[in-house]
Coordinates of C-alpha atoms in Angstrom, one line a residue:
Chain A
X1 CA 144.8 -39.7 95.7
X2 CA 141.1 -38.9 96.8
X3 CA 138.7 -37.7 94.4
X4 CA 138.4 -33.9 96.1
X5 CA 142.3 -33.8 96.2
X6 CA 142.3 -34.5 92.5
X7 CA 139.4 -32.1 91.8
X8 CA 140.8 -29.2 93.4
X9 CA 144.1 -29.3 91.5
X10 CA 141.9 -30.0 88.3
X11 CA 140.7 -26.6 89.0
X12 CA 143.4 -24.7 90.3
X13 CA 145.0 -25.9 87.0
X14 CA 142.4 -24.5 85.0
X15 CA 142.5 -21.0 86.8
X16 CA 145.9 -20.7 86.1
X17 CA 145.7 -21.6 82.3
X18 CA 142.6 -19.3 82.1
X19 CA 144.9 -16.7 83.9
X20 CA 147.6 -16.8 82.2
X21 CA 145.9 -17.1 78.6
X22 CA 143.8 -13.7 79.8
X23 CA 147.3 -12.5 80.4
X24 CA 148.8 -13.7 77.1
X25 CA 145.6 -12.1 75.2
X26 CA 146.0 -8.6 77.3
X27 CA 146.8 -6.4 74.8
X28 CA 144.2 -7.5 72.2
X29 CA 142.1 -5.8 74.8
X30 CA 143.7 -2.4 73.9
X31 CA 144.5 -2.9 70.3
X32 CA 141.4 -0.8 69.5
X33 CA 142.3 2.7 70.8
X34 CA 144.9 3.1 68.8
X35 CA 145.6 0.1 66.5
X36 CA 143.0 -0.9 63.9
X37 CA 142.9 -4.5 63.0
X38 CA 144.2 -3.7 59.6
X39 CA 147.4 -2.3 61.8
X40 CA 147.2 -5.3 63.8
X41 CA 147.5 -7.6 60.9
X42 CA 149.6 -5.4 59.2
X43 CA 152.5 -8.6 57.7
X44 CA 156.3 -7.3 56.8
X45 CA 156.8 -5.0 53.9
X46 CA 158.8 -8.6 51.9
X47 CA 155.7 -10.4 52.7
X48 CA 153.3 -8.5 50.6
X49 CA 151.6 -9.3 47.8
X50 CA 150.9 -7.1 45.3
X51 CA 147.4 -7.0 47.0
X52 CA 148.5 -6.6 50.3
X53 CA 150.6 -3.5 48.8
X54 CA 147.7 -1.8 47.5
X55 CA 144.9 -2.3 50.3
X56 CA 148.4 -1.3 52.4
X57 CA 149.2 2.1 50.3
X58 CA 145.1 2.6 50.2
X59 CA 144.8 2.4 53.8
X60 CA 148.2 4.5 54.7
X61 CA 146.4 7.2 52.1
X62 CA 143.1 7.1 53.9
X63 CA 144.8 7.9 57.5
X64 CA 147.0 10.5 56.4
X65 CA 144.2 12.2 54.7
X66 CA 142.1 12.1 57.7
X67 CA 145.1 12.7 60.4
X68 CA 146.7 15.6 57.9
X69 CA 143.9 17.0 55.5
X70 CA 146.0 16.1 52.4
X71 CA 145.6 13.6 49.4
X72 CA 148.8 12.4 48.9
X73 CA 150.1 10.0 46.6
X74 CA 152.0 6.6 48.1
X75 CA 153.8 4.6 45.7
X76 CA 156.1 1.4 46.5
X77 CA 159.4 2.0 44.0
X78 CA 161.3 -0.3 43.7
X79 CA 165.3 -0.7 43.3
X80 CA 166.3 -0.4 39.6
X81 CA 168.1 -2.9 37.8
X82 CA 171.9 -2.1 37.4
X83 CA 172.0 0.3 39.7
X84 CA 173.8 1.3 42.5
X85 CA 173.6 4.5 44.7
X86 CA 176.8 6.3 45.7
X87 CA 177.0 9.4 46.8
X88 CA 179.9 11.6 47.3
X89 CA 180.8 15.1 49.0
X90 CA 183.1 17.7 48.6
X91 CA 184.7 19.4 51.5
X92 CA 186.4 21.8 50.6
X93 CA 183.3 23.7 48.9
X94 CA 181.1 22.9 51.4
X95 CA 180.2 26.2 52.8
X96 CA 177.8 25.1 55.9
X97 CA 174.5 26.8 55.0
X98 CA 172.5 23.6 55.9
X99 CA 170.5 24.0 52.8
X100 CA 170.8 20.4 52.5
X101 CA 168.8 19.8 56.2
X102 CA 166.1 22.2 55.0
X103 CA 165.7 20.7 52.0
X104 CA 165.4 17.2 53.7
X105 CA 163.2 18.2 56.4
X106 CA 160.8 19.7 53.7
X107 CA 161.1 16.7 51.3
X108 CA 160.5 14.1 53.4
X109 CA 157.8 15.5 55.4
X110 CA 159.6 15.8 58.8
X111 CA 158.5 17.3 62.3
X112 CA 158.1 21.2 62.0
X113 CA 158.8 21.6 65.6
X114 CA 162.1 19.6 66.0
X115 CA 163.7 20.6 62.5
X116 CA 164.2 17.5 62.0
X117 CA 166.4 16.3 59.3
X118 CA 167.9 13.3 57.7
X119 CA 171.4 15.3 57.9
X120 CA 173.6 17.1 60.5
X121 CA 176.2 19.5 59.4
X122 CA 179.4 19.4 61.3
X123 CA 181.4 22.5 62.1
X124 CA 184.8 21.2 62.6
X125 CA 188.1 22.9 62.8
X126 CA 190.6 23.2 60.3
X127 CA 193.3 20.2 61.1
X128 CA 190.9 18.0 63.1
X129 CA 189.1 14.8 62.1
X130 CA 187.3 14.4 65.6
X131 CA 183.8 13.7 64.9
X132 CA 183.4 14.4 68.5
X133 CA 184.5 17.4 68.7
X134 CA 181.9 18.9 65.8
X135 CA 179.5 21.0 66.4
X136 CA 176.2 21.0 64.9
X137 CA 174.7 24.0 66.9
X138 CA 176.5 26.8 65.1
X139 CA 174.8 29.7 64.5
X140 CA 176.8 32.6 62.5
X141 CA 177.7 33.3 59.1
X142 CA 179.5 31.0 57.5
X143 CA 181.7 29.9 56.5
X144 CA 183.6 30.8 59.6
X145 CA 187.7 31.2 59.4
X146 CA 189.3 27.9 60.5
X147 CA 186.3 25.8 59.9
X148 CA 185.1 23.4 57.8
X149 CA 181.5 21.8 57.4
X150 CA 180.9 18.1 56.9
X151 CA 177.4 16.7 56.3
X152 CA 176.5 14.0 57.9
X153 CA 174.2 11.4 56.8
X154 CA 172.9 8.0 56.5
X155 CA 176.1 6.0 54.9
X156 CA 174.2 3.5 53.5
X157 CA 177.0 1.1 54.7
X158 CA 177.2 -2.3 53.1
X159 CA 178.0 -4.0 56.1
X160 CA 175.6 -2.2 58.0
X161 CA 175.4 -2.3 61.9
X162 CA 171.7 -0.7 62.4
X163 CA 170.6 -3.8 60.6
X164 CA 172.4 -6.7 62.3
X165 CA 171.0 -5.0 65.3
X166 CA 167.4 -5.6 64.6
X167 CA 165.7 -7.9 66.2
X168 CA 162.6 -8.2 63.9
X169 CA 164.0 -7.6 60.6
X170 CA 162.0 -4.2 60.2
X171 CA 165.4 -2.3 58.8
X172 CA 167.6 -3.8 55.8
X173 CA 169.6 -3.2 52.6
X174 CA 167.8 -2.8 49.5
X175 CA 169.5 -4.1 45.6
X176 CA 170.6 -0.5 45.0
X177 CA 172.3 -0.1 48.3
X178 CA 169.7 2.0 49.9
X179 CA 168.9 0.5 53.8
X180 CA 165.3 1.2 54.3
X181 CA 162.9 0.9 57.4
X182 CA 159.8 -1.0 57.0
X183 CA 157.8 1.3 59.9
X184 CA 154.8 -0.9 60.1
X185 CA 157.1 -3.6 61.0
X186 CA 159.5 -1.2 63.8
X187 CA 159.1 -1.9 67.3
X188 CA 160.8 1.1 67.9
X189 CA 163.3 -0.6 70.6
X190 CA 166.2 1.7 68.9
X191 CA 168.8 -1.0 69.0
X192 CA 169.3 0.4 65.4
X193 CA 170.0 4.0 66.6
X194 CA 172.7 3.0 69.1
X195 CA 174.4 0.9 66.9
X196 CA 174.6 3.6 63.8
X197 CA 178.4 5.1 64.4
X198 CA 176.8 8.1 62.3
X199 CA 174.5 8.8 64.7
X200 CA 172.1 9.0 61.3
X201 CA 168.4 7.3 62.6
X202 CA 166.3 9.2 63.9
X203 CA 163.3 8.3 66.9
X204 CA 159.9 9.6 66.4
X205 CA 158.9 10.4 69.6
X206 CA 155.7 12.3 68.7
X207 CA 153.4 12.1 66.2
X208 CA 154.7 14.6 63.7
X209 CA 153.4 17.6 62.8
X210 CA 153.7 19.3 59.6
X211 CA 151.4 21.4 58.0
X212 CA 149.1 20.8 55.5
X213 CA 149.7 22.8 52.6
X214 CA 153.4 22.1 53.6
X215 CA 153.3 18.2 53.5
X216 CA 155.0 16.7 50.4
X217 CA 152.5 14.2 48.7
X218 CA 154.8 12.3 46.6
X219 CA 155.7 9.9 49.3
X220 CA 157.7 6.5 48.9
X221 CA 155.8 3.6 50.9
X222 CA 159.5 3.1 52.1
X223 CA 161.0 6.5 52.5
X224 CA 159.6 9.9 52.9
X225 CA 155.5 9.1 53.8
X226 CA 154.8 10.5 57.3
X227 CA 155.6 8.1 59.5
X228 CA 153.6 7.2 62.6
X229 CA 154.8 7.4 66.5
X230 CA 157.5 5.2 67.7
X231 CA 159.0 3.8 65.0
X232 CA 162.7 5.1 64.1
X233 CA 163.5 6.6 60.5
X234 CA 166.4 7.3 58.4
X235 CA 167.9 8.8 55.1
X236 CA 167.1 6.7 52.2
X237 CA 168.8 8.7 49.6
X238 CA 165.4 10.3 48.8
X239 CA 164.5 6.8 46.9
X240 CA 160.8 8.0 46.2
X241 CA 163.1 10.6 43.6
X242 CA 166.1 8.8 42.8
X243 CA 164.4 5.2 41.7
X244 CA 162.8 7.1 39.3
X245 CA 166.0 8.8 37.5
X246 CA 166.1 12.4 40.0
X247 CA 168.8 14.0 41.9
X248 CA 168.5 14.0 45.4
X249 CA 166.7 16.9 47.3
X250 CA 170.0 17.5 49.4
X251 CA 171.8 17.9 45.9
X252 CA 169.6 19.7 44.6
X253 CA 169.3 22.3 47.4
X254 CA 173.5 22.6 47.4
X255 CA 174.4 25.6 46.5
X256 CA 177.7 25.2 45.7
X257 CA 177.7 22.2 44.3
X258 CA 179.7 20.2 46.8
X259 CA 177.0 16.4 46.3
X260 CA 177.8 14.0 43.9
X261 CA 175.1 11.3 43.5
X262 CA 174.7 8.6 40.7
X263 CA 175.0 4.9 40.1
X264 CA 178.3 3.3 40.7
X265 CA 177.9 0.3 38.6
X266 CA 178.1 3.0 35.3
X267 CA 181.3 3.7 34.3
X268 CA 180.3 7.3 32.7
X269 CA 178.8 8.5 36.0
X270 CA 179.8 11.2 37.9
X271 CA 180.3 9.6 40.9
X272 CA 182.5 6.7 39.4
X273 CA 184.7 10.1 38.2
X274 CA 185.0 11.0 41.6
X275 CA 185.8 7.5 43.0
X276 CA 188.8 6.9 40.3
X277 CA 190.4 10.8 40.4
X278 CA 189.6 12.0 43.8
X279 CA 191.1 10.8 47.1
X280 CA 188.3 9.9 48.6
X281 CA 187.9 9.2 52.4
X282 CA 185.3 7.2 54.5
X283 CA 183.6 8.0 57.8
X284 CA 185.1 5.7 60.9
X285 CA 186.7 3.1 58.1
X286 CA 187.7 1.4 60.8
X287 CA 184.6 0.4 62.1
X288 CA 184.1 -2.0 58.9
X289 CA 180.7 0.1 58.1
X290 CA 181.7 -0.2 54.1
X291 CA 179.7 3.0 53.5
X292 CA 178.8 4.1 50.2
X293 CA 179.0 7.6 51.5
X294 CA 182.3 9.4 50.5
X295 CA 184.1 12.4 51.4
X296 CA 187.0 14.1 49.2
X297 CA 188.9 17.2 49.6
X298 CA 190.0 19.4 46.2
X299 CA 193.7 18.8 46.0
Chain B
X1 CA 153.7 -47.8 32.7
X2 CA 150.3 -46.8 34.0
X3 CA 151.1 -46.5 37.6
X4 CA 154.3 -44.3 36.7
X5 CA 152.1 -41.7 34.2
X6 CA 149.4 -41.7 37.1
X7 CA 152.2 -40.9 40.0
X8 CA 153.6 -38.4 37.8
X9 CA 150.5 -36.6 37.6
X10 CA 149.6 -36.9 41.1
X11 CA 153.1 -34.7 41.8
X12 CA 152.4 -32.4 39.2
X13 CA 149.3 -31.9 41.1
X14 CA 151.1 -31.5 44.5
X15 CA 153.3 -29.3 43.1
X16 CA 150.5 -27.2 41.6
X17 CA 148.5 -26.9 44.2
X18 CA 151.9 -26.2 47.2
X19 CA 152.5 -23.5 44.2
X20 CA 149.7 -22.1 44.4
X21 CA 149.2 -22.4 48.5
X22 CA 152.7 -20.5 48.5
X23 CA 151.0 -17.5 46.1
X24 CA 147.8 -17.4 48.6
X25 CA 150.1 -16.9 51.4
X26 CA 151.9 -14.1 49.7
X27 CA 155.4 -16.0 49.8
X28 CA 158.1 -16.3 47.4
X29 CA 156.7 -13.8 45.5
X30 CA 159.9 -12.4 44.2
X31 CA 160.1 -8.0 44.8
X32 CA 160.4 -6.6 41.4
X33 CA 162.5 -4.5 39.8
X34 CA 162.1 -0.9 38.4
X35 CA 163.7 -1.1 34.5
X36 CA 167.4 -0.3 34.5
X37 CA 168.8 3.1 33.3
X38 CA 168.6 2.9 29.0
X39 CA 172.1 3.5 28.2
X40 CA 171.2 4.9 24.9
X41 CA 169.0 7.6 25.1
X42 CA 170.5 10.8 26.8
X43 CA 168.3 13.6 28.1
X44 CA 169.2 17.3 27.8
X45 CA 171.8 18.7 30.6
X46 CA 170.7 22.6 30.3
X47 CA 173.5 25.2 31.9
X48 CA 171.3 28.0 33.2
X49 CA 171.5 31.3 31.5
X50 CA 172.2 33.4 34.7
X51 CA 170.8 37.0 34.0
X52 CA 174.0 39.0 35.5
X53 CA 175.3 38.4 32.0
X54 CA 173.4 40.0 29.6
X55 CA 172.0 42.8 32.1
X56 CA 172.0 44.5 35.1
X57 CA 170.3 44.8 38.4
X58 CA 168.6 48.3 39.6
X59 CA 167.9 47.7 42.6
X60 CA 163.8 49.0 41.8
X61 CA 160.9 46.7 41.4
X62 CA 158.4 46.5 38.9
X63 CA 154.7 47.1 38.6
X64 CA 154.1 43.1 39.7
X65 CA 157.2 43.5 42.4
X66 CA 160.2 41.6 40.5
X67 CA 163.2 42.8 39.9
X68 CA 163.5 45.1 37.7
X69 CA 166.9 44.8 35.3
X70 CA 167.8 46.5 32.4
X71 CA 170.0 45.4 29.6
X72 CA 173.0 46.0 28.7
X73 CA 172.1 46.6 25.4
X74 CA 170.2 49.4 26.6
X75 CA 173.0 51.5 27.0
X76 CA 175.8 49.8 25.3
X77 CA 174.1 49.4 22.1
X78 CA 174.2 53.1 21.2
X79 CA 177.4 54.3 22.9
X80 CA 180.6 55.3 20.9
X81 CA 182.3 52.5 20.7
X82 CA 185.5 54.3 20.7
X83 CA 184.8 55.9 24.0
X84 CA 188.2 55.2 26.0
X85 CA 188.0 51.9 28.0
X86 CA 189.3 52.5 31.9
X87 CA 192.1 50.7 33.6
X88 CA 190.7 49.9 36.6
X89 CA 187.3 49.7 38.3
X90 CA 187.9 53.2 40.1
X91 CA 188.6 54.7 36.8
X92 CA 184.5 54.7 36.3
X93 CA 183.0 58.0 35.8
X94 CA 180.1 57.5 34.4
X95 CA 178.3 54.3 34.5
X96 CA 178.7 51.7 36.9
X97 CA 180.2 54.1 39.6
X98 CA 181.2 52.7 42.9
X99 CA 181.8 48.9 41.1
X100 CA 183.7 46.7 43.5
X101 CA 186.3 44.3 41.7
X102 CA 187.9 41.9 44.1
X103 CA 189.6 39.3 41.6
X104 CA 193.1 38.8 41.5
X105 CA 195.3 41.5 39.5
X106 CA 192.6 41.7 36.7
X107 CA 191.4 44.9 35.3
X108 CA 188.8 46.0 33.1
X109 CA 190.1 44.9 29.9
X110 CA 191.3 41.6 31.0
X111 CA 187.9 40.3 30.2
X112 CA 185.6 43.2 28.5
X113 CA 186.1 44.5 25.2
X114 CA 184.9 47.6 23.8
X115 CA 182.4 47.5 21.4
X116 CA 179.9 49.4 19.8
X117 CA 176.4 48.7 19.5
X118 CA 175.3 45.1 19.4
X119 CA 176.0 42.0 22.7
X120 CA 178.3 42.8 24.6
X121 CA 181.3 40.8 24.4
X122 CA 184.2 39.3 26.2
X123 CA 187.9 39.1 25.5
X124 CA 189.5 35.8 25.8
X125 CA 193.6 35.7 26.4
X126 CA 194.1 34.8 22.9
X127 CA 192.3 38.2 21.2
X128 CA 189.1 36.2 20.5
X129 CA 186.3 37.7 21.7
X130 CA 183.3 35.2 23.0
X131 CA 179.6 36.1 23.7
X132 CA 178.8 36.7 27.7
X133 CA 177.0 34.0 27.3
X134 CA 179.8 32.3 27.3
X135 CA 182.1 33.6 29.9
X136 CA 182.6 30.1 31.3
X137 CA 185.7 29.6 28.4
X138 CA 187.0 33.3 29.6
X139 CA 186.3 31.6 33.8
X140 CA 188.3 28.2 31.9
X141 CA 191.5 30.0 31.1
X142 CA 192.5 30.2 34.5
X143 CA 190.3 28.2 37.0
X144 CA 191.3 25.2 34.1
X145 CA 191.2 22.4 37.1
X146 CA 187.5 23.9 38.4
X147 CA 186.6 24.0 34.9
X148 CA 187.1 20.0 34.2
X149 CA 185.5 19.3 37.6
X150 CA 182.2 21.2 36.2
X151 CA 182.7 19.5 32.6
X152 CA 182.6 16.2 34.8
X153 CA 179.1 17.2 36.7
X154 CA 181.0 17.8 40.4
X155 CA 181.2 21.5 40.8
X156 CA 177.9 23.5 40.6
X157 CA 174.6 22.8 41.8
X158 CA 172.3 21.4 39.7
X159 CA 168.8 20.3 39.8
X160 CA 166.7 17.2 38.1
X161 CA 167.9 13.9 36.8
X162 CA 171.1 12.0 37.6
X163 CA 169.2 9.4 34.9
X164 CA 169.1 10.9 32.0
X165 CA 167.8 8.8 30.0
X166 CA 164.6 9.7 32.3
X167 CA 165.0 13.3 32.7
X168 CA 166.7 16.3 32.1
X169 CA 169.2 18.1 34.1
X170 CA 169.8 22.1 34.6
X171 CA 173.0 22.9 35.9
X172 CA 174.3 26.5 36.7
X173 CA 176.1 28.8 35.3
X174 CA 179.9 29.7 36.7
X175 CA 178.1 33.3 37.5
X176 CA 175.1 32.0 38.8
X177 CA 177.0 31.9 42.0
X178 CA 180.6 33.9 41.6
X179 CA 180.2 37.4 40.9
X180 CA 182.8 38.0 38.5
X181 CA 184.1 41.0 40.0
X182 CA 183.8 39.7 43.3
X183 CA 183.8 35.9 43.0
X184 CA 184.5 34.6 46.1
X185 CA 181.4 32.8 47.4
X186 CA 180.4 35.2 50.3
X187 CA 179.5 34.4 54.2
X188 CA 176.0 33.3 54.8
X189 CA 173.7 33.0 57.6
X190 CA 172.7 29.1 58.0
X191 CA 169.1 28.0 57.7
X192 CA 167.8 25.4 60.0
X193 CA 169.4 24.9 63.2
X194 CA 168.6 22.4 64.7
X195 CA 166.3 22.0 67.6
X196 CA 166.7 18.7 69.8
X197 CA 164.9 17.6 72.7
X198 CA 165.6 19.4 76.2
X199 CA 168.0 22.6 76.1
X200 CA 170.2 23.6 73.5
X201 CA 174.0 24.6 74.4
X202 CA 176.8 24.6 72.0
X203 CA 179.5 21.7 73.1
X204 CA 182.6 24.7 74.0
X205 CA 179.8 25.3 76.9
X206 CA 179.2 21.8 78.2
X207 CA 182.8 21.2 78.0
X208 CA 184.4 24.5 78.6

């Protein structure tokens, strides 16, 4: 092979790697406009140290204060030891009022302008179980002759689809039950969405909006903190409350008393009450979800 | 000897030092956990003391635009109390014209008492008469299976602490939302529909 023959390929070669490195580097170019470098670096939420955490929860202050206006307060709980979340709700008391959505959407600082909320509220007809066939877009008094209302949330299953789905581990199930979403780690594909049978994530497809005075500072690092475009979010059993002892602010906001929340592994709860005296019913059991979501009706 | 103390040391070294490469790089640090429940200490579960029950609305405001309520001993403590008591709602002249009373077969007497001056009381099916503030034994006597479901924290709202050992917990009273004369829960307008992307329309119209 002549010298020129072997120089030419030498540098076609080296175009191409140059090339396709430029390529490979491309969006380092655009990290900038909207992606700081701490963002860039930003490692997954089981990765942390405690450092990490708290130049993390500094930094996630810092931004909402300057994209919202408002100190808040970001705090990483943690599972508690012994416990385990169930929840449990009552059908035949559930009146439909949605007070639980409104309570959600104000306690875990959701979008203003989609009324977005952690739960939808089925009207269904009396003598039908098709999910399908509920409607979540009623508007009259209620509760309406030959209906009933079920709540729909996250189930927390314990075999839980929207997490095998993942394919960067940014979405899994905590000690206490709870499946949280790490959202500096979501790519926002939504694999996780499709998979949920309860049709319980939810996409952030703006930025959202919520007022000032109206945002909630008490935030969880994993649960109700404003979270940033793209990234997909879901129920977490309001963990920034019930890690530290409270009800959560669905429960609280039920009027007639229809939520039963505590922790399973106590035998004096209210919850294990309802699990050993009331015939309680899971959401698509044959799916395999293993929710820890139940339904009962008052026999 | 000496070569097995030294080799020793040089992998409690290597160990160190991997340990403590590992803790730089922020792995196997294990995630904590918050303290469990304490079993032992038990924080106050409070049952709200609804108003309804030791006065009565008037449908005015006052000077700082709350409701304004009077009580019931107000007038009850200084009537006769050997003024007649009436059968039924309708037989109300006086006071508390126009009272609605939806609730079975009761009448008046099934759960008021006459009384003179003093709280008013109520008259449980046994003769024993309890303080309004405790009209959830008079509610017991018949709604006995609603009764242990409260008694067992799943009927009623409530607000604060499923913990209690951290917190305490307020729940409500049977009144706070049945009207005892009318005491089924009434029709309501939902709050917060909800507004997804694109156009709104109710299934029955996609589907017919």
């Amino acid at each position: 092979m002549d010298k020129a023959k072997r120089r030419s390929l030498k540098v076609l070669g080296a175009t191409l790697g140059a090339s396709a490195f430029a390529y490979a580097m491309a969006p380092l170019r655009e990290f900038t406009k909207d992606l700081t470098i701490d963002q860039f670096l930003q490692k997954h939420y089981k990765e942390l140290t405690k450092a990490d955490l708290a130049a993390l929860v500094e930094r996630l202050e810092r931004e909402t204060k300057q994209a919202y206006g408002k100190e808040v307060h970001i705090q990483d709980f943690r599972p508690m030891e012994n416990v385990e979340f169930g929840y449990a709700l009552n059908l035949s008391v559930c009146i439909g009022c949605r007070k639980c959505a409104e309570a959600c959407h104000f306690e875990n600082n959701h979008d203003r302008a989609t009324n977005n909320s952690y739960i939808r509220v089925l009207e269904m007809e009396q003598g039908s179980f098709d999910l399908e066939k509920g409607n979540a877009h009623y508007d009259h008094a209620v509760p309406a002759p030959g209906k009933y209302y079920m709540p729909v949330q996250c189930q927390q299953c314990d075999n839980a689809p929207c997490v095998k789905v993942c394919p960067v581990q940014a979405t899994w199930k905590e000690k206490d039950g709870i499946v949280v979403v790490d959202y500096n780690w979501c790519i926002g594909c939504r694999y996780c969405e499709a998979a949920c049978p309860y049709h319980a994530r939810r996409f952030n497809w703006t930025k959202p909006e919520v007022p000032t005075d109206e945002i909630n500072p008490n935030q969880g690092l994993l649960s109700n903190r404003i979270r940033p475009q793209g990234v997909v979010e879901k129920c977490t059993f309001c963990l920034h409350r019930t890690r530290q002892g409270q009800l959560p602010a669905c429960l609280e906001a039920c009027p007639t008393g229809a939520r039963v929340f505590g922790n399973m592994l106590d035998p004096k709860s209210e919850i294990r009450w309802v699990l050993e005296h009331k015939r309680v019913f899971i959401l698509k059991e044959e799916l395999g979800t293993r929710p820890r979501f139940f339904y009962f009706f008052d026999s | 000897m000496l070569s097995v103390a030294s080799h020793r040391f040089v992998a409690v070294v290597t160990l160190a030092s991997s340990a403590a490469w590992v803790a730089a790089c922020g792995r196997d640090e294990p995630l904590t956990f918050a303290p469990a429940p304490s079993a032992s200490a038990s924080g106050p579960v409070v049952i709200h003391d609804p108003p309804k029950l030791t006065s009565i609305e008037t449908g005015k405001l006052d000077s700082h635009g709350r409701e304004l309520r009077v009580a019931c001993t107000t007038c009850h403590g200084v009537r006769d109390a050997g003024a007649p008591f009436p059968e039924q709602a309708a037989d109300l002249r006086e006071f508390h014209n126009g009272l609605v009373v939806d609730h079975g077969a009761l009448g008046c007497q099934s759960c008021h008492v006459a009384f003179g001056g003093g709280e008013p009381r109520l008259r449980l099916a046994d003769g024993t008469t309890v303080a309004t503030r405790d009209a959830m034994s008079l509610c017991a006597q018949c709604h006995g299976k609603k009764h242990s479901d409260y008694k067992r924290g799943v009927h009623g709202g409530m607000s604060g602490y499923w913990d209690l050992s951290r917190g305490p917990r307020l729940r409500n009273h049977c009144v706070d939302c049945h009207d005892p004369h009318v005491p089924k829960y009434q029709p309501s307008r939902p709050v917060l529909p909800p507004r997804d992307r694109g156009p709104v329309a109710p299934r029955e119209a996609n589907h017919g």
